[in-house]
mmCIF file of C-alpha atoms and ligand atoms in Angstrom:
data_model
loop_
_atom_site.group_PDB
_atom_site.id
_atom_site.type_symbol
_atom_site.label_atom_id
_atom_site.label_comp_id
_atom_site.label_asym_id
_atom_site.label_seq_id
_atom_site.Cartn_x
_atom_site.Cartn_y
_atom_site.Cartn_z
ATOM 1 C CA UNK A 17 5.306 -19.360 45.694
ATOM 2 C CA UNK A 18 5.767 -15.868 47.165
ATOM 3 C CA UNK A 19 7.407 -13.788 44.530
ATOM 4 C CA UNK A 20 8.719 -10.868 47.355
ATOM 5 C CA UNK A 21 12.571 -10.149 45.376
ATOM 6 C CA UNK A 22 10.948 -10.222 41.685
ATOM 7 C CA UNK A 23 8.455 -7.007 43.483
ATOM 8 C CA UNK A 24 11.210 -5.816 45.429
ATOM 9 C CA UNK A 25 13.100 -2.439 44.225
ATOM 10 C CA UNK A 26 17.147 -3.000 43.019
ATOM 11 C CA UNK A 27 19.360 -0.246 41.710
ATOM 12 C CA UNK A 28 20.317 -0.267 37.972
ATOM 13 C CA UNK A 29 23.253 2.153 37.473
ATOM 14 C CA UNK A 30 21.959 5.503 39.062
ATOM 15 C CA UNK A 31 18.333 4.186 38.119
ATOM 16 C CA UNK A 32 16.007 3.004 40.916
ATOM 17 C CA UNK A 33 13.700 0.374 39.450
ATOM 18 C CA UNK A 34 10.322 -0.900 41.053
ATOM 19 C CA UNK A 35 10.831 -4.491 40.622
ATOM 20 C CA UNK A 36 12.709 -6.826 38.522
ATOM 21 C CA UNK A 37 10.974 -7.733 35.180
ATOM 22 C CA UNK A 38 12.516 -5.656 32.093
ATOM 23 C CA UNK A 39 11.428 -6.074 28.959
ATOM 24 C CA UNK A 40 13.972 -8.049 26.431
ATOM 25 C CA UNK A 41 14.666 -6.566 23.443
ATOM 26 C CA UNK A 42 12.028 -7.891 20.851
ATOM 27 C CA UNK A 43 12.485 -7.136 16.779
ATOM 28 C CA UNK A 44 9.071 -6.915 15.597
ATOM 29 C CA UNK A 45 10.282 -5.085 11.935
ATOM 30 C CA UNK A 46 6.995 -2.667 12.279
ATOM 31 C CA UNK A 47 9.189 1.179 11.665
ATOM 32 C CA UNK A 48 7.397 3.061 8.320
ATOM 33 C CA UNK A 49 9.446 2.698 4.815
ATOM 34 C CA UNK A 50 11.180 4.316 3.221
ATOM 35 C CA UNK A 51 13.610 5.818 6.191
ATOM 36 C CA UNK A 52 13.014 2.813 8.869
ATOM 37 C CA UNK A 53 10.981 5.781 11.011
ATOM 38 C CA UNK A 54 9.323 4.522 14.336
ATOM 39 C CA UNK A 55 5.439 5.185 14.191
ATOM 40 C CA UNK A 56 2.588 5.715 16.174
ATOM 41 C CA UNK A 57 1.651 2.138 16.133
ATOM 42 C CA UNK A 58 4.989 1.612 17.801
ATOM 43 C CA UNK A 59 4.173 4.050 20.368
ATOM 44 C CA UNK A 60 1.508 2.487 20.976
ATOM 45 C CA UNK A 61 3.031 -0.744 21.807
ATOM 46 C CA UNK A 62 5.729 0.352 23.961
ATOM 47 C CA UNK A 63 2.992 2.635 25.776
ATOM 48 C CA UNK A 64 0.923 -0.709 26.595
ATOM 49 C CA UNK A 65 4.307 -2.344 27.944
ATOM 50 C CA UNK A 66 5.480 0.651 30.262
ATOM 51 C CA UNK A 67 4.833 -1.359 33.878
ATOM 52 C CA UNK A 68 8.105 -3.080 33.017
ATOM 53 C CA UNK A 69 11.243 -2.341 35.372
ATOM 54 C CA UNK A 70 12.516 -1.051 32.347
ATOM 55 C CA UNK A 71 11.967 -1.709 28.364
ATOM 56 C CA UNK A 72 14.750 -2.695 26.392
ATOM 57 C CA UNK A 73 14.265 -1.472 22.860
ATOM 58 C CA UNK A 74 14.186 -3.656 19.821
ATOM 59 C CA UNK A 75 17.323 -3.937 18.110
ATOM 60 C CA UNK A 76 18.201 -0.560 16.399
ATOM 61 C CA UNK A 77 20.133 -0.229 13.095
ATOM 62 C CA UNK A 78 23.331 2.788 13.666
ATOM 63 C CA UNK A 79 23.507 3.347 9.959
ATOM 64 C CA UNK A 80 22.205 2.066 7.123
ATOM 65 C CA UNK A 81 24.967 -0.828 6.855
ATOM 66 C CA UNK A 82 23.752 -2.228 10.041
ATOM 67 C CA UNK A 83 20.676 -3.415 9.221
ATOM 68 C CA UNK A 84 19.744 -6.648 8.447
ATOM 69 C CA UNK A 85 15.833 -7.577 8.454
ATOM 70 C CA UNK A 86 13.015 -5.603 6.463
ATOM 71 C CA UNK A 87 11.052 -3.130 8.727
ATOM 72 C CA UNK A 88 13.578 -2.623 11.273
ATOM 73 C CA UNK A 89 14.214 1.225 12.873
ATOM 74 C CA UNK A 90 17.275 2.742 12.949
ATOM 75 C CA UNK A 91 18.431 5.617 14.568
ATOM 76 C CA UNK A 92 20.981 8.031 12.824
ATOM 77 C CA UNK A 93 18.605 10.051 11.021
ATOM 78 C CA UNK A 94 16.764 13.225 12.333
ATOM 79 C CA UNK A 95 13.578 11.563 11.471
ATOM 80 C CA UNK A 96 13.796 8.968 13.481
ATOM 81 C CA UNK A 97 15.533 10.610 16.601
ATOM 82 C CA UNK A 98 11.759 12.216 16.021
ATOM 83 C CA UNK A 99 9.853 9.199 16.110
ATOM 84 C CA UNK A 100 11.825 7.494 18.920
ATOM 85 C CA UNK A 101 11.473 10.733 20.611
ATOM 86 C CA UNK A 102 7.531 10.420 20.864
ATOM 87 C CA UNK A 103 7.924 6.708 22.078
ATOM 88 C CA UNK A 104 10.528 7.503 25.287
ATOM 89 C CA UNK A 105 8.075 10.665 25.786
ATOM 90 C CA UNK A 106 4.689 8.269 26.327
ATOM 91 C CA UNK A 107 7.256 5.521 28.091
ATOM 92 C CA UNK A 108 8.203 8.568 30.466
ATOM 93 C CA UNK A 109 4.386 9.685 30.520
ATOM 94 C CA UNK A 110 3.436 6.282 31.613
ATOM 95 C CA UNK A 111 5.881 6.143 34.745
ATOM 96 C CA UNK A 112 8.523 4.412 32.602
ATOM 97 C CA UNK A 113 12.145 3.674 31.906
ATOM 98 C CA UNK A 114 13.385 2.777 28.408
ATOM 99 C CA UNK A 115 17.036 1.818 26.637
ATOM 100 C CA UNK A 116 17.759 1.648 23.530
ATOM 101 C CA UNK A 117 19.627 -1.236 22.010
ATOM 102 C CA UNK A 118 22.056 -0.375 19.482
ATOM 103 C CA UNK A 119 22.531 -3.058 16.215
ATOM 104 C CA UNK A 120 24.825 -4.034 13.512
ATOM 105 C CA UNK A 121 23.897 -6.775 12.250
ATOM 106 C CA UNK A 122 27.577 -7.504 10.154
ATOM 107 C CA UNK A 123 26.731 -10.621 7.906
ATOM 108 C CA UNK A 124 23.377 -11.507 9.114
ATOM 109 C CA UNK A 125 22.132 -8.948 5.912
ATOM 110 C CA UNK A 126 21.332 -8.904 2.954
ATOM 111 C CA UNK A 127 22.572 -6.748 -0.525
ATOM 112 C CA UNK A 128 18.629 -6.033 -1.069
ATOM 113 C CA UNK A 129 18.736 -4.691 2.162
ATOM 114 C CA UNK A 130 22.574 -2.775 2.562
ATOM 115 C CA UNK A 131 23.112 0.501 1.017
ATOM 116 C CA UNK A 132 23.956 0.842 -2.813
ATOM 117 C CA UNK A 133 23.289 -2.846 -2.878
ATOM 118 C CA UNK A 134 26.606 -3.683 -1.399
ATOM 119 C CA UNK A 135 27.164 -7.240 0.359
ATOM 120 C CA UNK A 136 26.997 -7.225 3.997
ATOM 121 C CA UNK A 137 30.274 -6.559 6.810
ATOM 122 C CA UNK A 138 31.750 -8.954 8.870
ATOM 123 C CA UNK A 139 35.031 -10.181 10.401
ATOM 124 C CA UNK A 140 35.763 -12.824 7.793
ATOM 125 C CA UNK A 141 34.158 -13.961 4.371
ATOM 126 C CA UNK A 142 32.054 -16.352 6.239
ATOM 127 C CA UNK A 143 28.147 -16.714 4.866
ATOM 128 C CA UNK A 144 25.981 -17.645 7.242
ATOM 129 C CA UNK A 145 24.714 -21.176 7.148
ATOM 130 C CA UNK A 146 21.474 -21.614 8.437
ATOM 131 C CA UNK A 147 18.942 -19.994 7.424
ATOM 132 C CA UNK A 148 17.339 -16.912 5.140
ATOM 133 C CA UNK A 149 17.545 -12.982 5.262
ATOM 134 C CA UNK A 150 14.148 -11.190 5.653
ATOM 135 C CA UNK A 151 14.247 -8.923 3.121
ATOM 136 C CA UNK A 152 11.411 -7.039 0.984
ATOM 137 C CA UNK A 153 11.618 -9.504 -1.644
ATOM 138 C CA UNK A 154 10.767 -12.334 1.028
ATOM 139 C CA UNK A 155 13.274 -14.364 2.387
ATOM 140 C CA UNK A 156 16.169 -14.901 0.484
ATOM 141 C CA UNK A 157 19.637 -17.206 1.132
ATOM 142 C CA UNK A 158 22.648 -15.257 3.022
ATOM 143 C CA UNK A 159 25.588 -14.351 0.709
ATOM 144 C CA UNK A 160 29.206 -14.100 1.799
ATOM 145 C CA UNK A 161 29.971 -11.259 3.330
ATOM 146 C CA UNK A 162 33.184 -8.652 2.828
ATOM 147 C CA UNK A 163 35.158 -9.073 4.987
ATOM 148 C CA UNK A 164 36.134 -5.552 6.718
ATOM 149 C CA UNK A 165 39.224 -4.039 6.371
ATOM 150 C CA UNK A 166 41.357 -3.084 9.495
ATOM 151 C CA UNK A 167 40.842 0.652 8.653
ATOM 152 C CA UNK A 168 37.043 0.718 8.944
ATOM 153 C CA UNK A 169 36.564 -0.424 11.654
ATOM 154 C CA UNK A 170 37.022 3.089 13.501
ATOM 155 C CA UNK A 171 34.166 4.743 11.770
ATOM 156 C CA UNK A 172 32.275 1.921 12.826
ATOM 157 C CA UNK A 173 32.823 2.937 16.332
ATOM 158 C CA UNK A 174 32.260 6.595 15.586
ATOM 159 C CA UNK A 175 29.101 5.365 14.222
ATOM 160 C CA UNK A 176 28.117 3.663 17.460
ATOM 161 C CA UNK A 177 29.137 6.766 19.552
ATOM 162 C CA UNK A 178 26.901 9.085 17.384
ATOM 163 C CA UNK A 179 23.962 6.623 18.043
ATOM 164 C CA UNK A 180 24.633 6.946 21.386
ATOM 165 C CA UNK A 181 24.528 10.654 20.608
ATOM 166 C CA UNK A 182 20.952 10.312 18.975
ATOM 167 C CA UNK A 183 19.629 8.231 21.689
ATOM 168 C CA UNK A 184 19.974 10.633 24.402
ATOM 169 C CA UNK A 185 18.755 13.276 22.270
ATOM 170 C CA UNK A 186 15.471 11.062 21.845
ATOM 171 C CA UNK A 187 14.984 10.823 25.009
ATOM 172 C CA UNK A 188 16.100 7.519 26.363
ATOM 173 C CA UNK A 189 17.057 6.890 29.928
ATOM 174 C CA UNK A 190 20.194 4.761 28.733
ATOM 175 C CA UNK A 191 21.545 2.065 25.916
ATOM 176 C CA UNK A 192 22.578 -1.174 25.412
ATOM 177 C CA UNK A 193 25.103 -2.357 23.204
ATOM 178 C CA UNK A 194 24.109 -5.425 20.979
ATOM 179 C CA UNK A 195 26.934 -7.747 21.268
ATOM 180 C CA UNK A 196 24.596 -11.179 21.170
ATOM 181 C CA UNK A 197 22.825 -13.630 18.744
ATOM 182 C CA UNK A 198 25.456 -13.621 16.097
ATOM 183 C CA UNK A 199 25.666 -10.012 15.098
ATOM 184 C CA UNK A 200 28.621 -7.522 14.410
ATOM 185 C CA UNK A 201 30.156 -7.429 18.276
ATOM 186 C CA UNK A 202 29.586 -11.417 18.537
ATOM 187 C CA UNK A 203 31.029 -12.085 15.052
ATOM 188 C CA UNK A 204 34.146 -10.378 16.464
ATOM 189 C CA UNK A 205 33.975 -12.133 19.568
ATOM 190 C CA UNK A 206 33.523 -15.530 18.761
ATOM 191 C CA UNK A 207 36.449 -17.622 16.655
ATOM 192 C CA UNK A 208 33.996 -19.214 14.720
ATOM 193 C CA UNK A 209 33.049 -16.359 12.613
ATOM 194 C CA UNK A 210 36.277 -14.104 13.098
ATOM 195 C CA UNK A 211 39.360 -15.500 11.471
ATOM 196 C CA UNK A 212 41.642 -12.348 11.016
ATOM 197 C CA UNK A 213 44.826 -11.980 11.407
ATOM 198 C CA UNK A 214 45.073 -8.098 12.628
ATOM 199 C CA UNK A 215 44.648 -6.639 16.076
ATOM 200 C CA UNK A 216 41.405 -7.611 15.683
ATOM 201 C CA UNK A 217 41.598 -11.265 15.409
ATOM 202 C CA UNK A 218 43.422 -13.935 17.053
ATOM 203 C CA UNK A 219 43.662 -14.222 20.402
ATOM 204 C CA UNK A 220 40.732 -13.334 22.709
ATOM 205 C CA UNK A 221 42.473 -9.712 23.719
ATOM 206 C CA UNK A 222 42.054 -8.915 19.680
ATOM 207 C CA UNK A 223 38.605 -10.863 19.606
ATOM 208 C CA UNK A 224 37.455 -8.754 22.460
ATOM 209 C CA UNK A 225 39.081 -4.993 20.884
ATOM 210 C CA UNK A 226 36.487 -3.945 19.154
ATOM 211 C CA UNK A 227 33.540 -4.635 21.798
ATOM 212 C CA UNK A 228 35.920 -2.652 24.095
ATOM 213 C CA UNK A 229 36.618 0.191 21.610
ATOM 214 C CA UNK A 230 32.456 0.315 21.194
ATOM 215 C CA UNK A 231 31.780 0.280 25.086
ATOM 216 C CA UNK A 232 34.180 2.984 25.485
ATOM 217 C CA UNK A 233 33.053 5.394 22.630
ATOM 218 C CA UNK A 234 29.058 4.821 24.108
ATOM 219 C CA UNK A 235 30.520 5.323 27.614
ATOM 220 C CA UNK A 236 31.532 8.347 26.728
ATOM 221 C CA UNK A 237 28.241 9.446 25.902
ATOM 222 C CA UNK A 238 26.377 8.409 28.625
ATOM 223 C CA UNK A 239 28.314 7.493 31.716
ATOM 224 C CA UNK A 240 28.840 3.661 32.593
ATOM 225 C CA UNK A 241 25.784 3.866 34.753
ATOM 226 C CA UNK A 242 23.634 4.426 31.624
ATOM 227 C CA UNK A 243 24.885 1.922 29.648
ATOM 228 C CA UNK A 244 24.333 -1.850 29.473
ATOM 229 C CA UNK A 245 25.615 -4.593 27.677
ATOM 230 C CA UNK A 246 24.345 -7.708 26.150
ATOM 231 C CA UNK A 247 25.994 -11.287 25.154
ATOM 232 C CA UNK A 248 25.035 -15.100 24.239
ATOM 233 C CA UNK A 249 28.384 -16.862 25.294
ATOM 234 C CA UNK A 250 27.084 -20.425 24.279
ATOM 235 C CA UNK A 251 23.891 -19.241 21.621
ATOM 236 C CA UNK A 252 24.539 -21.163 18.297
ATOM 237 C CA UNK A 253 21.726 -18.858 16.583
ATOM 238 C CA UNK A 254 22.886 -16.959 12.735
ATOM 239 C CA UNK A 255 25.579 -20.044 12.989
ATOM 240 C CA UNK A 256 27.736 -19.082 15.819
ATOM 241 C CA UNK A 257 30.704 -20.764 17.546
ATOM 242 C CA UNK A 258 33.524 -20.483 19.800
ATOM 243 C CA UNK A 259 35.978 -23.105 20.679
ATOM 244 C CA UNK A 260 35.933 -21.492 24.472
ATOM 245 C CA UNK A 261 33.496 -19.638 25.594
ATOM 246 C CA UNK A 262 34.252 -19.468 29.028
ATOM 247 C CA UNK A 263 37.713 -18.334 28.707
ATOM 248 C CA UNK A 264 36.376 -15.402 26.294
ATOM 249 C CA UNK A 265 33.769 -14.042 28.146
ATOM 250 C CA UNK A 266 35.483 -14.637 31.623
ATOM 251 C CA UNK A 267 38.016 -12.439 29.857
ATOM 252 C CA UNK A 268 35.639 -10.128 28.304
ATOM 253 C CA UNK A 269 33.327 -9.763 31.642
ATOM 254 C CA UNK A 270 36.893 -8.847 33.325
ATOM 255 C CA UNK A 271 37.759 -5.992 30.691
ATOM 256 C CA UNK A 272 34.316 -4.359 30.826
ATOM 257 C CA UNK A 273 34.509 -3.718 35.156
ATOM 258 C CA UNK A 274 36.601 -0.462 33.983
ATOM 259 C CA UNK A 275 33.732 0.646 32.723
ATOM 260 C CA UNK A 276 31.587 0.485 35.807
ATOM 261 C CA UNK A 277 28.708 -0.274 33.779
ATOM 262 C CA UNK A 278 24.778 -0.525 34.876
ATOM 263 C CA UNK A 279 24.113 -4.314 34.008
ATOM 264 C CA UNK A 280 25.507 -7.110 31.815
ATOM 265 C CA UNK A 281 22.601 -8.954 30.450
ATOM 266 C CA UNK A 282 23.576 -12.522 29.332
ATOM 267 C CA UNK A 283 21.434 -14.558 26.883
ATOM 268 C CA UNK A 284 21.263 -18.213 28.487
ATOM 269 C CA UNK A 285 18.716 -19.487 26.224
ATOM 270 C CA UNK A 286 17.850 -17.795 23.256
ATOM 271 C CA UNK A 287 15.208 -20.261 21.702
ATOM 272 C CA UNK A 288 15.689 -19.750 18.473
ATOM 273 C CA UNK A 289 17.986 -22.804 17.698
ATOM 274 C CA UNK A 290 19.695 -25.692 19.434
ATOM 275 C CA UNK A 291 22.541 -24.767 21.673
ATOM 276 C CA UNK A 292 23.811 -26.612 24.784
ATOM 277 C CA UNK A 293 24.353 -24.746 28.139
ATOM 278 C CA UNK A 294 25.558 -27.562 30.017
ATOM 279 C CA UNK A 295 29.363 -26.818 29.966
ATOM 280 C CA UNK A 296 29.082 -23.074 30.539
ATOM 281 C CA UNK A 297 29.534 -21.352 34.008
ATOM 282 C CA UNK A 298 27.187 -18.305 34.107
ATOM 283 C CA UNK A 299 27.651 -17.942 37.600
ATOM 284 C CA UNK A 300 31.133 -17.412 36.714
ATOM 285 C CA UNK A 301 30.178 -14.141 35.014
ATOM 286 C CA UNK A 302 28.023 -12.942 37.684
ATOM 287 C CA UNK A 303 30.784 -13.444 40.226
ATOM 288 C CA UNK A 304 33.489 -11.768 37.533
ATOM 289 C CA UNK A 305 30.486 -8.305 37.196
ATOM 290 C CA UNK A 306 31.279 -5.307 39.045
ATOM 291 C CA UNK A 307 27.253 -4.528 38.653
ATOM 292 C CA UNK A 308 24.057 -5.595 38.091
ATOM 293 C CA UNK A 309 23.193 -8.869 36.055
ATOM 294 C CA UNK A 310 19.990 -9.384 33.927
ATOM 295 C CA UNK A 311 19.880 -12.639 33.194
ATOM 296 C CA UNK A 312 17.005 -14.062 29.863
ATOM 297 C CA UNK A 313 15.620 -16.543 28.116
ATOM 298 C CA UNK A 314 12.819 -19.149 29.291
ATOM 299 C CA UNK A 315 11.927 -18.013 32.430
ATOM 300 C CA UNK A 316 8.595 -17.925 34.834
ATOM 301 C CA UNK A 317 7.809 -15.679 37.495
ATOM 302 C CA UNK A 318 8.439 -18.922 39.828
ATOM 303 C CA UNK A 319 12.248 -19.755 38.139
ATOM 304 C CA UNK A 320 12.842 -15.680 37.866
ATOM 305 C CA UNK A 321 12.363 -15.589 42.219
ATOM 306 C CA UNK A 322 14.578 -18.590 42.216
ATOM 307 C CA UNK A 323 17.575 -16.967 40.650
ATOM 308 C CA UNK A 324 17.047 -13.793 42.576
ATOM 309 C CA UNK A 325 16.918 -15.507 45.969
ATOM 310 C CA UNK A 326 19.685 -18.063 45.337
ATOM 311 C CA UNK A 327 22.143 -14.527 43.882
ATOM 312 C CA UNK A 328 21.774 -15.757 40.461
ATOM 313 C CA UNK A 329 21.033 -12.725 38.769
ATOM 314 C CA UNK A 330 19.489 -9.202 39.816
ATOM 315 C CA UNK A 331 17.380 -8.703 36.911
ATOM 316 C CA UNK A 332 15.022 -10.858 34.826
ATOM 317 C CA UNK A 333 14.474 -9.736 31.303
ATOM 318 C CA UNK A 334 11.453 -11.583 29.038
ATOM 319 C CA UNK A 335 11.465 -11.518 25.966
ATOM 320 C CA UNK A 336 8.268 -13.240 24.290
ATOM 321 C CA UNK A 337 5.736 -13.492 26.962
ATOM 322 C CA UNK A 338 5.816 -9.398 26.601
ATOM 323 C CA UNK A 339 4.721 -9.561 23.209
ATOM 324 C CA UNK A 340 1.456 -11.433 24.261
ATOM 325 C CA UNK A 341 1.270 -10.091 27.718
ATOM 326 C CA UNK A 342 1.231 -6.355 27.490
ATOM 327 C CA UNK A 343 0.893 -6.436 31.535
ATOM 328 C CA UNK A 344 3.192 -8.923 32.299
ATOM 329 C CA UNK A 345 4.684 -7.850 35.625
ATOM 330 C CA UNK A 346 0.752 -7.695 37.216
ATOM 331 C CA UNK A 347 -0.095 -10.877 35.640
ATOM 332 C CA UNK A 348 2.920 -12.816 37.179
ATOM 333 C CA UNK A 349 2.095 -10.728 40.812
ATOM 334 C CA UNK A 350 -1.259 -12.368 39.900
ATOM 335 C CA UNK A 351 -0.238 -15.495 38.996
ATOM 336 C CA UNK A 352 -2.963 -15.071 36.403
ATOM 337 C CA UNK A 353 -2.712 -16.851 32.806
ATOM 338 C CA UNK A 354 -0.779 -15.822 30.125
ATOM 339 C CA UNK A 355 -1.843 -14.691 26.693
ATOM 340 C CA UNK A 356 -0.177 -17.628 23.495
ATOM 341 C CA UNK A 357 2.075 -15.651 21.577
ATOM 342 C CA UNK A 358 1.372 -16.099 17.649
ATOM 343 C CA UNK A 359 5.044 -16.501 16.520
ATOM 344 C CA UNK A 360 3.415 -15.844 12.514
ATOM 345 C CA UNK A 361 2.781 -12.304 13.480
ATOM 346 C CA UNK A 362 6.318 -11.509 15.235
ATOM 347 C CA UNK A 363 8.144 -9.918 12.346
ATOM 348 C CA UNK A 364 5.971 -7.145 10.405
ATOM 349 C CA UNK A 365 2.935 -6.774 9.365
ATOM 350 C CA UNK A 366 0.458 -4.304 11.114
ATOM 351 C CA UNK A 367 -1.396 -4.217 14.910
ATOM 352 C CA UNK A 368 -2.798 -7.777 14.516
ATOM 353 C CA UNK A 369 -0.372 -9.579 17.101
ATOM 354 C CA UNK A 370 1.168 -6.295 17.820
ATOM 355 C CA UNK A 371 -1.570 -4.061 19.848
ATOM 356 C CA UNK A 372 -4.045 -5.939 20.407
ATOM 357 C CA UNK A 373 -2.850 -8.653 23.072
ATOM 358 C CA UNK A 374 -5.493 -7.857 26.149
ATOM 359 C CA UNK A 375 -4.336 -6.766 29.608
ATOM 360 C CA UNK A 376 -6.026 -7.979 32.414
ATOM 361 C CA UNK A 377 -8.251 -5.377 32.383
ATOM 362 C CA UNK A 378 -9.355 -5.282 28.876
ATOM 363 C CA UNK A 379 -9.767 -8.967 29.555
ATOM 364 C CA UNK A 380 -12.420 -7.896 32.693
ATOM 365 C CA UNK A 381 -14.175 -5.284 30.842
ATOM 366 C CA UNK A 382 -15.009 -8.021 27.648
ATOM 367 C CA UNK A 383 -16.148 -10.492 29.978
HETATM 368 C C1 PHB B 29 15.557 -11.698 15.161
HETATM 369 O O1 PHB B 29 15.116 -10.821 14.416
HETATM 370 O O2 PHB B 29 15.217 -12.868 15.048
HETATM 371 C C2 PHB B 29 16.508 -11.336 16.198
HETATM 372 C C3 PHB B 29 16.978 -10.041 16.248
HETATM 373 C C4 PHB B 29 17.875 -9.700 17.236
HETATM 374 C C5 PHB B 29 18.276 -10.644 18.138
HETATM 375 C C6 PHB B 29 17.795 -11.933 18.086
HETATM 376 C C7 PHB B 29 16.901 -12.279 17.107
HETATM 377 O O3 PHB B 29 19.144 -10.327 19.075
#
């Protein structure tokens, strides 16, 4: 199969990008303790993944209270604008792009892990229910979260536009907001995990508030055309559920065209836990999108062409075959073989399953 739209050019906001294969956001809980610092190591990594269309960072804490796994950067300290700033100047150096994906993780935490050993934030006093929290003690059973009170939420948003703030100031080309896989922004969303009874509950207007209030505050920063969004209408994964999915993220979809944004990138098979796609209309999000949309999850270079040429999707993002295929967009113009990703060595540890995945060329040279 001739792959001719995945290698063909397509506008991303005011971005021109060389083909269509971005980089997924991919937690790999490798930033230097104490502070949650990016490191040269991570540099590294991103650096040997640059010949995507664009890298989408791994989820990034925007305060302390958002994070939610052992290892994971953050980036509202000057430290780490520091560090993040030496990985966007190698991405750049390389030919690059790079976003930044900004996290809260709400409930999916842990007290070990939240500042003064507070429980985790969410919606409602719902624990998660599958599952442990990686935390430095090992992995350790979810608690019930606090629920958040109505007048918090604000700083919350003031805390994603100053990450927004600290992104552009290390360097990134643009963000995306984190409103998937069962964190903060999809425990508001979703009816499963949000049962208040303020303006930020309810009905899917209030559902939907606070994902608005965020998208405007990082909109601000940037410009819509630098800032993308990313949700999982049907993923079950941290214990998610919505009794209609379509209705909410029709609704949702609809809301964000005011802020002329440069993609929507929609999760439509996570992989991380059972979850049925069968009764959800993508395409009915595509058609809602003022802008580009990235579709992910499961896809080959052959099923990535297909949804281009049939006006699926604009953009393909991987996620896992870029952790074992440092090269990926040459291998798939190849059609050479992938590298096996080594799912023990995802989450922490050092550059075993983290730098040393060959490109093609390594691969010639050992030969
Ligand atoms: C994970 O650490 O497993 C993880 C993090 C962020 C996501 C999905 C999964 O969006």
């Amino acid at each position: 199969m001739t792959l001719n739209t995945l290698f063909s050019e397509q506008k991303l906001g005011d971005l021109t990008l060389p083909h269509r294969i971005v980089m997924a956001p991919l937690t790999r809980s490798r930033s230097s303790q104490p502070g949650d610092i990016p490191n040269d190591m991570n540099v590294e990594y991103y650096k040997q993944r640059s010949s995507a269309a664009m890298i989408i960072s791994e989820a990034t804490q925007i305060s302390p209270q958002g994070k939610g796994y052992a290892f994971t950067p953050g980036i509202y300290s000057e430290e780490q604008i520091a560090g993040w700033k030496k990985i966007t100047d190698e991405v750049h150096a390389q030919g690059g792009r790079i976003f930044m994906q900004l996290w809260h993780v709400g409930r999916v935490s842990h007290s070990s892990l939240q500042p003064g050993n507070f429980l985790p934030v969410a919606p409602s006093a719902i624990a998660v229910s599958e599952g442990q929290a990686f935390t430095y003690e090992g992995m350790q059973d979810f608690e019930t979260p606090r629920a958040l009170d109505e007048s918090e939420i604000p700083a919350i948003v003031t805390q994603y536009r100053q990450a927004a703030i600290n992104a552009k100031q290390a360097g990134f080309d643009g963000v995306e907001i984190h409103a998937a896989n069962g964190y903060l922004l999809d425990q508001f969303l979703k009816d499963g995990t949000n049962k208040r009874t303020d303006i930020y509950g309810g009905k899917i207007e209030n559902r939907s508030r606070f994902v608005l209030d965020v998208t405007q505050a990082v909109t601000d920063v940037w410009g819509g055309d630098r800032v993308g969004i990313r949700i999982s209408p049907t993923g079950t994964f941290n214990s998610m559920s919505d009794s209609n999915p379509q209705a909410l993220y029709n609704y949702l979809v609809e809301k964000l065209n005011q802020f002329n944004l440069a993609y929507l990138h929609v999760v439509e098979e996570l992989g991380l836990s059972e979850e049925s796609t069968d009764n959800f209309d993508f395409n009915a999000l595509r058609s809602i999108f003022n802008s580009a949309y990235m579709a992910n999850g499961g896809y080959t270079g052959d099923t990535a062409e297909q949804s281009l040429t049939n006006d699926r999707s604009d953009f393909i993002a991987f996620g896992v075959p870029f952790i074992s295929n440092p090269d990926l967009p040459e291998r798939i113009r190849q059609g050479a073989d992938l590298n096996e990703a080594d799912p023990n060595t995802f989450y922490g540890g050092d550059a075993k399953g983290y730098l040393d995945y060959p490109s093609l060329n390594q691969q010639a040279a050992s030969a």
